[in-house]
Tab-separated table of C-alpha atoms and ligand atoms in Angstrom:
chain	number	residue	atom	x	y	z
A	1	UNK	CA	0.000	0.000	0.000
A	2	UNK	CA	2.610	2.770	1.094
A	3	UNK	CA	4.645	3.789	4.003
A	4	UNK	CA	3.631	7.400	4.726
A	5	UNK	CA	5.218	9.831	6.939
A	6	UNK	CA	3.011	12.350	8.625
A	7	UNK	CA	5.091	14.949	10.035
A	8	UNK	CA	3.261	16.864	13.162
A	9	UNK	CA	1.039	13.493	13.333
A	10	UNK	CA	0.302	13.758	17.580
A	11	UNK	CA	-1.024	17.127	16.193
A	12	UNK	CA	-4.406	18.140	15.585
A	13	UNK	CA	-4.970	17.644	11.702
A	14	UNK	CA	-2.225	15.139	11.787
A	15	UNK	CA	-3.600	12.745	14.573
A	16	UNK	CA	-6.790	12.525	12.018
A	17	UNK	CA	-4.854	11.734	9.045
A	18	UNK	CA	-2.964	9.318	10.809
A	19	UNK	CA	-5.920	7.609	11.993
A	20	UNK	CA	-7.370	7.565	7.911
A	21	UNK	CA	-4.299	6.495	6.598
A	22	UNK	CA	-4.303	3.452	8.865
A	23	UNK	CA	-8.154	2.454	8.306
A	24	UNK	CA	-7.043	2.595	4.256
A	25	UNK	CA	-4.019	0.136	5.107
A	26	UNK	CA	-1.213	2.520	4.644
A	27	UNK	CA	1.671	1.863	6.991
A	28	UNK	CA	2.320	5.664	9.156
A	29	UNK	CA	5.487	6.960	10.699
A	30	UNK	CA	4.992	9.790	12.800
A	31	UNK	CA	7.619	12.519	13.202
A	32	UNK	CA	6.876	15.169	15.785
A	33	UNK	CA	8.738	17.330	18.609
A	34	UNK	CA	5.706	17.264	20.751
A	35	UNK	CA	6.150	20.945	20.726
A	36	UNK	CA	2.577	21.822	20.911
A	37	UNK	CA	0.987	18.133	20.995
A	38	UNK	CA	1.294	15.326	23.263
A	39	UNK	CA	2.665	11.675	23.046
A	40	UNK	CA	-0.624	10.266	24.416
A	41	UNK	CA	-2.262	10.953	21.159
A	42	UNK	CA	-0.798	7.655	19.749
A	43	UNK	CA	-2.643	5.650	22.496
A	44	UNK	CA	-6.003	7.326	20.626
A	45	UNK	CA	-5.057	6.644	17.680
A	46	UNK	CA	-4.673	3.197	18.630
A	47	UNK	CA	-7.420	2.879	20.401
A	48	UNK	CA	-9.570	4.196	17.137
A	49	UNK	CA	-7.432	2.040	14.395
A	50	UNK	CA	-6.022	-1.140	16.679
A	51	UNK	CA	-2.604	0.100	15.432
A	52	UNK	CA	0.263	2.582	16.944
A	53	UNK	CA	1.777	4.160	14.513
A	54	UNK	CA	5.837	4.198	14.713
A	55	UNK	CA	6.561	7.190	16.510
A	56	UNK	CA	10.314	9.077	16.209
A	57	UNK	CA	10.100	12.331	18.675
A	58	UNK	CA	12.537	15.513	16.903
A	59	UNK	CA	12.554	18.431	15.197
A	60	UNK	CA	12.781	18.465	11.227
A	61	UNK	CA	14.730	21.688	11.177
A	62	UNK	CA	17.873	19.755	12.817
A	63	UNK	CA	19.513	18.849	9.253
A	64	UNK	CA	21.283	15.611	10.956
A	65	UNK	CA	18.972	14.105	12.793
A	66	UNK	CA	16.060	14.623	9.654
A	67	UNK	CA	18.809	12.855	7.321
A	68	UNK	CA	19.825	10.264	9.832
A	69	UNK	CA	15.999	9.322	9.925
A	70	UNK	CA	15.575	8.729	5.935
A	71	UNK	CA	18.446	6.479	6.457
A	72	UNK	CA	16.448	4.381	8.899
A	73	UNK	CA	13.285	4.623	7.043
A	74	UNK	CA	14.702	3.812	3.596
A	75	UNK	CA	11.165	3.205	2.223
A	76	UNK	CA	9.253	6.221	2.866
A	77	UNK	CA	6.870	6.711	-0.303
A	78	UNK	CA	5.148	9.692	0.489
A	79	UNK	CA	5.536	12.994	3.292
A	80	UNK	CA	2.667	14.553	4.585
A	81	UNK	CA	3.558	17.375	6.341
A	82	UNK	CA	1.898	19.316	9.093
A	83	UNK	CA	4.619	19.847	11.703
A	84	UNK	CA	4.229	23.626	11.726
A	85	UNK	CA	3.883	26.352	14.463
A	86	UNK	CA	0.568	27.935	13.582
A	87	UNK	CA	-0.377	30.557	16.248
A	88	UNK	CA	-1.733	33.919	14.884
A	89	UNK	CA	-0.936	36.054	17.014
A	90	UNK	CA	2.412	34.098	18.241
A	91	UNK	CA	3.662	34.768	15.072
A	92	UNK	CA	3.453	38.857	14.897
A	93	UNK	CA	5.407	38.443	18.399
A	94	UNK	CA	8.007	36.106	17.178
A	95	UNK	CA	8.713	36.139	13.639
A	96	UNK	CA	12.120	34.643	13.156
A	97	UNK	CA	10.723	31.430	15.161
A	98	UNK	CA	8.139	30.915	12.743
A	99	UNK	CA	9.761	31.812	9.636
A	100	UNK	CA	12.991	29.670	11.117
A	101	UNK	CA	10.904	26.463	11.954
A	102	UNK	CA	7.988	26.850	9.071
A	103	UNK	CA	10.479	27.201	6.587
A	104	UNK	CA	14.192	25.030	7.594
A	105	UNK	CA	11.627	22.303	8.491
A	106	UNK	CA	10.143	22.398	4.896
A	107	UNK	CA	13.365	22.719	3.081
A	108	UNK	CA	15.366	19.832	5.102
A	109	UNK	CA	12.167	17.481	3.812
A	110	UNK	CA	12.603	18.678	0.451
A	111	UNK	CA	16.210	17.810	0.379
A	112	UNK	CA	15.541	14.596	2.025
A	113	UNK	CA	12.716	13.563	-0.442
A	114	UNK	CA	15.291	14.141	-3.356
A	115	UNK	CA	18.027	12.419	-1.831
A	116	UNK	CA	16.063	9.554	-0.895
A	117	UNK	CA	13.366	8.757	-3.700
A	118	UNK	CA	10.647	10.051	-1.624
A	119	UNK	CA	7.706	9.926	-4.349
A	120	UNK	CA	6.254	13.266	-3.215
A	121	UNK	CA	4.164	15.560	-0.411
A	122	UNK	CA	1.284	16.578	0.318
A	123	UNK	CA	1.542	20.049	2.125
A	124	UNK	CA	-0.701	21.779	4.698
A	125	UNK	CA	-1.565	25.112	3.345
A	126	UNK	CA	-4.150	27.487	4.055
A	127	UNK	CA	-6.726	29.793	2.973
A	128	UNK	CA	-5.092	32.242	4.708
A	129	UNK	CA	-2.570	32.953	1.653
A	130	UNK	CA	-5.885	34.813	-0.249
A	131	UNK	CA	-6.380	37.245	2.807
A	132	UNK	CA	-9.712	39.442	2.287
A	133	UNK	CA	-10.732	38.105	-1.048
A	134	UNK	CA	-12.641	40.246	-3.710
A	135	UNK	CA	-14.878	37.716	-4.796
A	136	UNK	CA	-16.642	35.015	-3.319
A	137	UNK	CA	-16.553	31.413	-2.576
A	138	UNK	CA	-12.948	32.182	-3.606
A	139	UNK	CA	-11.321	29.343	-5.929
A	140	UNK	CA	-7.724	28.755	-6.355
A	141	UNK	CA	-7.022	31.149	-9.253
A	142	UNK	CA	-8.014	34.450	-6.375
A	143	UNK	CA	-4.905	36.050	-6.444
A	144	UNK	CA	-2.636	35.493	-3.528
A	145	UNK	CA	-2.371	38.764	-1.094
A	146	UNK	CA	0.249	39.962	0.431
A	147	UNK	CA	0.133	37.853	3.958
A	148	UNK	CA	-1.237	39.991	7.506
A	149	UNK	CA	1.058	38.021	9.649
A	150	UNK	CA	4.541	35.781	9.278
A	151	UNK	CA	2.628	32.421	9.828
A	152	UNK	CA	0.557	33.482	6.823
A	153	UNK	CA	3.808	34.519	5.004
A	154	UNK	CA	5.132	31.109	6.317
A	155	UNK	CA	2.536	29.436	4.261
A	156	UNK	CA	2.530	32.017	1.013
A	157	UNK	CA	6.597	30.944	0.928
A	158	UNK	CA	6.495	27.385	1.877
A	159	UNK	CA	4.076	27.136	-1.436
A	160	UNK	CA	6.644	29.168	-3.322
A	161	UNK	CA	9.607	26.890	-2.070
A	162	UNK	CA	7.821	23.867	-3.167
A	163	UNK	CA	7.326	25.051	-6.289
A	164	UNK	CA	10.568	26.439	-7.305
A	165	UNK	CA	11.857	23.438	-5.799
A	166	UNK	CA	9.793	20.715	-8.202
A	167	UNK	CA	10.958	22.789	-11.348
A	168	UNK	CA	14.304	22.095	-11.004
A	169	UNK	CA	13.184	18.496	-10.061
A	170	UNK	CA	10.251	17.274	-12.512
A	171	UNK	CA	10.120	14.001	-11.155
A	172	UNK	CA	9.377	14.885	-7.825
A	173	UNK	CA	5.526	15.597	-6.935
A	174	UNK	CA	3.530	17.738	-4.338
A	175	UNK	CA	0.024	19.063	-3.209
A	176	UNK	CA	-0.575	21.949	-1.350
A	177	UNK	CA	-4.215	21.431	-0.243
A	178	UNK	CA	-5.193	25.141	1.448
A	179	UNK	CA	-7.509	24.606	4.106
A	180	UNK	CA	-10.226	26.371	5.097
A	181	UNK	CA	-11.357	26.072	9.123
A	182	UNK	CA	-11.174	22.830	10.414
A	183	UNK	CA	-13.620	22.304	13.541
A	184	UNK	CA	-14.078	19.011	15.573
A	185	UNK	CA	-13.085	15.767	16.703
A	186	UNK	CA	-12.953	12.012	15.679
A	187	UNK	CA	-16.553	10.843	16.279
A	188	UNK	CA	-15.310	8.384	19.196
A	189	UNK	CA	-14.560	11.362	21.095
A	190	UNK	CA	-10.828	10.150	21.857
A	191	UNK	CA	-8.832	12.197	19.539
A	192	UNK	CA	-9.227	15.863	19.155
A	193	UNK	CA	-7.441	19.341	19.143
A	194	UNK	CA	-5.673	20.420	21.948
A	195	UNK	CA	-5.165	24.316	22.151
A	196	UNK	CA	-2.703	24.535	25.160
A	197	UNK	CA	-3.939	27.523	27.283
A	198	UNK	CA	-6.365	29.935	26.371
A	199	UNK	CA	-7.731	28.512	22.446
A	200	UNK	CA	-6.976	31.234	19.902
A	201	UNK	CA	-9.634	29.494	17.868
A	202	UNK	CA	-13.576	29.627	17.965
A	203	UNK	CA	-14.714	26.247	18.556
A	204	UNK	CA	-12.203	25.206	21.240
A	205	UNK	CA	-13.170	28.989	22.945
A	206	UNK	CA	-16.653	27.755	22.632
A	207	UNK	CA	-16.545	24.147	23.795
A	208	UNK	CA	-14.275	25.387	27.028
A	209	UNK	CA	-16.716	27.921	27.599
A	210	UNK	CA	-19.474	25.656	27.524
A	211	UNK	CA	-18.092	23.374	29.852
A	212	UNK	CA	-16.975	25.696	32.264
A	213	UNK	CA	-13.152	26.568	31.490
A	214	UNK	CA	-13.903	30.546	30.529
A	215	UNK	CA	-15.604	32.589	31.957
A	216	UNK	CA	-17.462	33.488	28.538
A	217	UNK	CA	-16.468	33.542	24.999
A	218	UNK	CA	-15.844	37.073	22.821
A	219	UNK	CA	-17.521	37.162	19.508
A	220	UNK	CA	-15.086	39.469	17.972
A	221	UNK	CA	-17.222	42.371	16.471
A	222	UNK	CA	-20.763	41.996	15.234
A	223	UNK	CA	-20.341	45.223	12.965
A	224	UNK	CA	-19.092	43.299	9.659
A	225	UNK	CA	-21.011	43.765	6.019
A	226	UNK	CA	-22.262	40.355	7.115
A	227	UNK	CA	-26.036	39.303	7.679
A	228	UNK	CA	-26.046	39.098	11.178
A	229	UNK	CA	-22.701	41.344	11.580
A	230	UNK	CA	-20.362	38.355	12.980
A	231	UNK	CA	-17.598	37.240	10.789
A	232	UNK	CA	-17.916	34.409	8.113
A	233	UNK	CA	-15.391	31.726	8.124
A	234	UNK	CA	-16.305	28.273	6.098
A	235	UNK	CA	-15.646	25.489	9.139
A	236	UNK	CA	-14.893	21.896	7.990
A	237	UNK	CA	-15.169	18.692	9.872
A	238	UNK	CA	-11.434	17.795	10.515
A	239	UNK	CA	-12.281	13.982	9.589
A	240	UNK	CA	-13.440	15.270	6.522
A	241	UNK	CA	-10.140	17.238	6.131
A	242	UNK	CA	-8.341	14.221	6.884
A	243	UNK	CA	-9.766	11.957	4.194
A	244	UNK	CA	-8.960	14.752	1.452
A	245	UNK	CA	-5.197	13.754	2.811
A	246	UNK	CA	-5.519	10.125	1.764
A	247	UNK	CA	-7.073	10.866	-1.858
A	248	UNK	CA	-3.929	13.399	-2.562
A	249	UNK	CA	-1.736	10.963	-1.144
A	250	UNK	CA	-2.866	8.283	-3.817
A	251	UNK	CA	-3.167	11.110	-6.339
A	252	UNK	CA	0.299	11.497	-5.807
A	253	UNK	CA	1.572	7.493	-5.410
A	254	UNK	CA	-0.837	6.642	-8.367
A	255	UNK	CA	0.482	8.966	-10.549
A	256	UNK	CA	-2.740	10.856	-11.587
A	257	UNK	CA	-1.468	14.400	-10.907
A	258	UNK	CA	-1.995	16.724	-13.997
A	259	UNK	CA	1.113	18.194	-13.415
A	260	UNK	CA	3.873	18.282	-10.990
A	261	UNK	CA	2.232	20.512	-8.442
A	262	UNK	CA	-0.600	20.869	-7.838
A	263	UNK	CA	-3.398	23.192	-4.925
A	264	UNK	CA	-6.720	22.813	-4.166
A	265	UNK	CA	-9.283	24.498	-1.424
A	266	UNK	CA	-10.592	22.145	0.774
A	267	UNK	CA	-13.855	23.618	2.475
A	268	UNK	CA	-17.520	22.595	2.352
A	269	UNK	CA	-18.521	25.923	0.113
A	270	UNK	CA	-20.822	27.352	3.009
A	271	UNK	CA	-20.165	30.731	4.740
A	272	UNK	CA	-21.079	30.453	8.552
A	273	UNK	CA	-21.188	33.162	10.907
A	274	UNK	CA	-19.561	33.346	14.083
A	275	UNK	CA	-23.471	33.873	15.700
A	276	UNK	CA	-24.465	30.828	13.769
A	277	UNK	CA	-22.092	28.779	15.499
A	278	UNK	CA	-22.905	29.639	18.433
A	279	UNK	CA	-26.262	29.491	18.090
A	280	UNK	CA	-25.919	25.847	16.218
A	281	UNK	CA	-23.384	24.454	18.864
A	282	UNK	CA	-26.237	25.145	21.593
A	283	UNK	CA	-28.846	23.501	19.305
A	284	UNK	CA	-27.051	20.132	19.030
A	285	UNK	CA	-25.450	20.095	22.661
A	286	UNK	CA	-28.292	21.530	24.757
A	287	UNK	CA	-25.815	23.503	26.183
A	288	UNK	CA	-25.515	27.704	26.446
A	289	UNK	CA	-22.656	29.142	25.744
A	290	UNK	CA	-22.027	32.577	27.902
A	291	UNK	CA	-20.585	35.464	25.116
A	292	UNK	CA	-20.622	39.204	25.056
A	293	UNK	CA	-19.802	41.084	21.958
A	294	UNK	CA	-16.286	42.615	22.172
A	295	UNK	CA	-14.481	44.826	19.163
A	296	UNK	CA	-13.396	43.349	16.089
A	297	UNK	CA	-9.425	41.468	16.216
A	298	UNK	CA	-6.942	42.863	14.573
A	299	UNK	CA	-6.016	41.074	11.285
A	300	UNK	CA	-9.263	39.417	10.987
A	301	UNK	CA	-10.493	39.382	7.421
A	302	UNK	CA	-14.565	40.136	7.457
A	303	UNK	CA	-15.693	36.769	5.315
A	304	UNK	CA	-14.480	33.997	3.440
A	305	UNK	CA	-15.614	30.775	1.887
A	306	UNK	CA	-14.015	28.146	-0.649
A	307	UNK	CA	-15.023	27.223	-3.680
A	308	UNK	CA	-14.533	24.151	-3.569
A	309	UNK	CA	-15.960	23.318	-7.166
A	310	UNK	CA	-11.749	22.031	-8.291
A	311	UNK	CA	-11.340	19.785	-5.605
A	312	UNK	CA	-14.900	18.382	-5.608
A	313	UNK	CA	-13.992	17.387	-9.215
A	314	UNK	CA	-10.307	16.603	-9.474
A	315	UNK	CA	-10.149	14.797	-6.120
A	316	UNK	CA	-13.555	13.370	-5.919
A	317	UNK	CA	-13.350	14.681	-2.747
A	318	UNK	CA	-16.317	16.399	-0.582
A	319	UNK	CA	-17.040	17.551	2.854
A	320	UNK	CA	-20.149	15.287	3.681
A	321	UNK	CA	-19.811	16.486	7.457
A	322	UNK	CA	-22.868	18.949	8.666
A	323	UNK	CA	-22.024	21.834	10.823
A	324	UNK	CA	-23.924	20.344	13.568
A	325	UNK	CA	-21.890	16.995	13.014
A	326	UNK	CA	-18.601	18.216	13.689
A	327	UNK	CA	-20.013	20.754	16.688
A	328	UNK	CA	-21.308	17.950	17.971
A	329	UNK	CA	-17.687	15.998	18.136
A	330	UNK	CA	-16.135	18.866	19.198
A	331	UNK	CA	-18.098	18.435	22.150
A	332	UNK	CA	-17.737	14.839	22.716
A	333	UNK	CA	-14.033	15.126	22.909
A	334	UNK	CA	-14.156	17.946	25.282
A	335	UNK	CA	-16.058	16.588	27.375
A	336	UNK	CA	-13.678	13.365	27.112
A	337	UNK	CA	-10.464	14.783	27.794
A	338	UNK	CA	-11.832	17.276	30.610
A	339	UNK	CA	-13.977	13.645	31.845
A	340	UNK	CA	-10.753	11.486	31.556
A	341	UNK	CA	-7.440	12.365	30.425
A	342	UNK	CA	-7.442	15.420	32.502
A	343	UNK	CA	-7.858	13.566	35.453
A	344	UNK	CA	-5.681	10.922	34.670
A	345	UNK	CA	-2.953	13.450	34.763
A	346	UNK	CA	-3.985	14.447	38.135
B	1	UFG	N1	-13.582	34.420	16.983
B	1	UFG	C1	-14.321	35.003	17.989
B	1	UFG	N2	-13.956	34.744	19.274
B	1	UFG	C2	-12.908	33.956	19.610
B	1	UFG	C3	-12.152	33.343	18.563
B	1	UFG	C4	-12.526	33.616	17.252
B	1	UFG	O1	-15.278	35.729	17.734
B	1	UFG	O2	-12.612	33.768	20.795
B	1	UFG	C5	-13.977	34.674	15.592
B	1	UFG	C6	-12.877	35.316	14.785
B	1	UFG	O3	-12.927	36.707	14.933
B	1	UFG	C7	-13.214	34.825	13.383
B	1	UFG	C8	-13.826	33.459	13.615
B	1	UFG	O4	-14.221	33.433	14.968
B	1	UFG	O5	-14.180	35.643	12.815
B	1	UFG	C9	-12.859	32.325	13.364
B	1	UFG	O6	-11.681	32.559	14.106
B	1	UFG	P1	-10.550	31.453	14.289
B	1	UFG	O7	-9.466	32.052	15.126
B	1	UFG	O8	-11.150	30.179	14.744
B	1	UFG	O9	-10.062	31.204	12.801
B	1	UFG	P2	-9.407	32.219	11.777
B	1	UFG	O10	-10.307	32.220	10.595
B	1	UFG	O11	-9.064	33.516	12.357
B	1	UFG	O12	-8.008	31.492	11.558
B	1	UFG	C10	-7.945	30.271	10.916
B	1	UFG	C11	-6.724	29.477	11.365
B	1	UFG	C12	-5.467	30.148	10.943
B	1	UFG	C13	-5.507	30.529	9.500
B	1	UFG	C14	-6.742	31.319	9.205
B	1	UFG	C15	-6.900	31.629	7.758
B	1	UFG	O13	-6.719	29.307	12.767
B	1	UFG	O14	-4.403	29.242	11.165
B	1	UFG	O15	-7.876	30.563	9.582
B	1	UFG	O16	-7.975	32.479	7.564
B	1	UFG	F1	-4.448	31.277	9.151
């Protein structure tokens, strides 16, 4: 079937993929520093699949260590790679550390998937790279805007790098797949995103909020051109974002790429306010979330949603998840890790 490594797999988006890429048969390594995930996520993932995946625990930007790994792992066909800091805000605080691990991280991969006949990569990119787009559901050919903040830039280059890189190297392969906003959990409740301290993000702010963590959650400005005045944001089930993974991996392994790069959206094509969450979490949970309106965040774009119209086609790929679904999962595994592996910690 494959050998796959999934760099950044104890991660959020990774821990999913991993957990696909298993139920399809693919064999998964798992490189990650644990730098803003935790070992225990392998013990979900085996508790979902029946398998651990091989773990190795370092960082991709040390050059030696990254090569001395291909060495080992002779037979790696494909990379999909997540490792990535990814904080907002973090970013405008600390540039050099993102643009130093986003980017040295990327480029040691590159070098290793020449060096060792690594078929290609899939990369984690984001819908970030179109900032505040002039026309909506924007598709991959919206111009790319100068990014707000360095992990946006992070992402704008990375693409750049992969590109210039597979020019000089035609039989090498890649997909940058640009996410949209992935929201919930595995439906078994035991794997799940793991914001460490406060959540930057809305449905983690919500789902602590709801079960008690914060005080109460700020909808950040309800003055936007928008219907209800909250911002739009298109949310996708991350399970559904983690299946898109496996079809670009075969994509890539089968050969079926129409050229050597390639970039699709991934999102479910629905604008979703930050109200309508809200007011959707409560339907499905029972639960009231506590919020007060607060001013708008800086760097927030007003709306966005994908068109996802390429990938739909090309990938025969499709987010089947409802909003309510993946609400609904973000709950369960809140409630499980606050219920059990919180404690267990104690
Ligand atoms: N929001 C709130 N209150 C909160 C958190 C968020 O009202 O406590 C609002 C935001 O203002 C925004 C929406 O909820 O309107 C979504 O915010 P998120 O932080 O969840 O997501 P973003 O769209 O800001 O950011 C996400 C990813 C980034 C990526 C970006 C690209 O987290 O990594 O999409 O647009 F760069």
């Amino acid at each position: 079937m494959g050998k796959i490594l999934v760099t950044g797999g104890t991660g959020y988006i990774g821990s999913h993929t991993a957990v696909e890429l298993i139920g399809q048969g693919f064999e998964v390594v798992i490189v990650d520093n644990l730098s803003n995930s935790q070992e225990r996520t392998l013990d979900g993932i085996e508790e979902i699949t029946g398998v651990r995946p091989l773990f190795e625990r370092f960082d991709l930007c040390d050059t030696e260590r990254t090569e001395a790994f291909f060495q080992k792992h002779t037979d790696i066909d494909a990379i999909i790679h997540f490792a990535a800091y990814k904080s907002v805000g973090e970013s405008v605080q600390e540039p050099l550390k993102y643009y130093r691990n986003n980017l040295v991280s990327l480029m040691n991969l590159l070098d290793a998937m020449k060096k060792h006949g690594v078929q290609g990569m899939v990369f984690s990119s984001s819908c970030t790279v179109y900032g505040q787009p002039d026309e909506l559901p924007v598709t991959e050919q919206a111009p790319i805007q100068k990014a707000v903040s360095p992990y946006g830039n992070t992402k704008q280059i990375s693409e750049e790098i992969i590109e210039d890189f597979l020019k000089a190297g035609p039989a090498l392969n890649a997909i940058s797949l640009r996410y949209f906003n992935p929201i919930g959990a595995h439906p078994t409740g035991l794997i799940g995103e793991l914001p460490l301290g406060v959540p930057e993000n809305l449905v983690p702010y919500v789902t602590q909020t709801a079960i008690g963590i914060r005080k109460e959650l700020k909808v950040f400005g309800d003055d936007y051109d928008t219907p209800d005045g909250s911002a739009i944001r298109d949310y996708l089930h991350v399970v559904d974002l983690a299946k898109a993974h496996i079809v670009a991996i075969r994509r890539i392994l089968e050969r079926k790429q129409k050229k050597n790069y390639e970039v699709f959206n991934l999102g479910t094509g629905r604008g979703v306010s930050v109200f309508e969450i809200i007011h959707t979490f409560e339907e499905v949970t029972g639960v009231k979330v506590n919020y007060v309106v607060t001013g708008r965040r800086p760097g927030d774009i007003e709306k966005i949603w994908a068109d996802p119209t390429y990938a739909n086609k090309e990938l025969g790929w499709k987010a089947e998840s409802t909003l309510g679904e993946a609400l609904l999962s973000a709950w369960k595994w809140e409630q499980y890790y606050r219920d059990h592996l919180e404690k267990a910690k104690q």
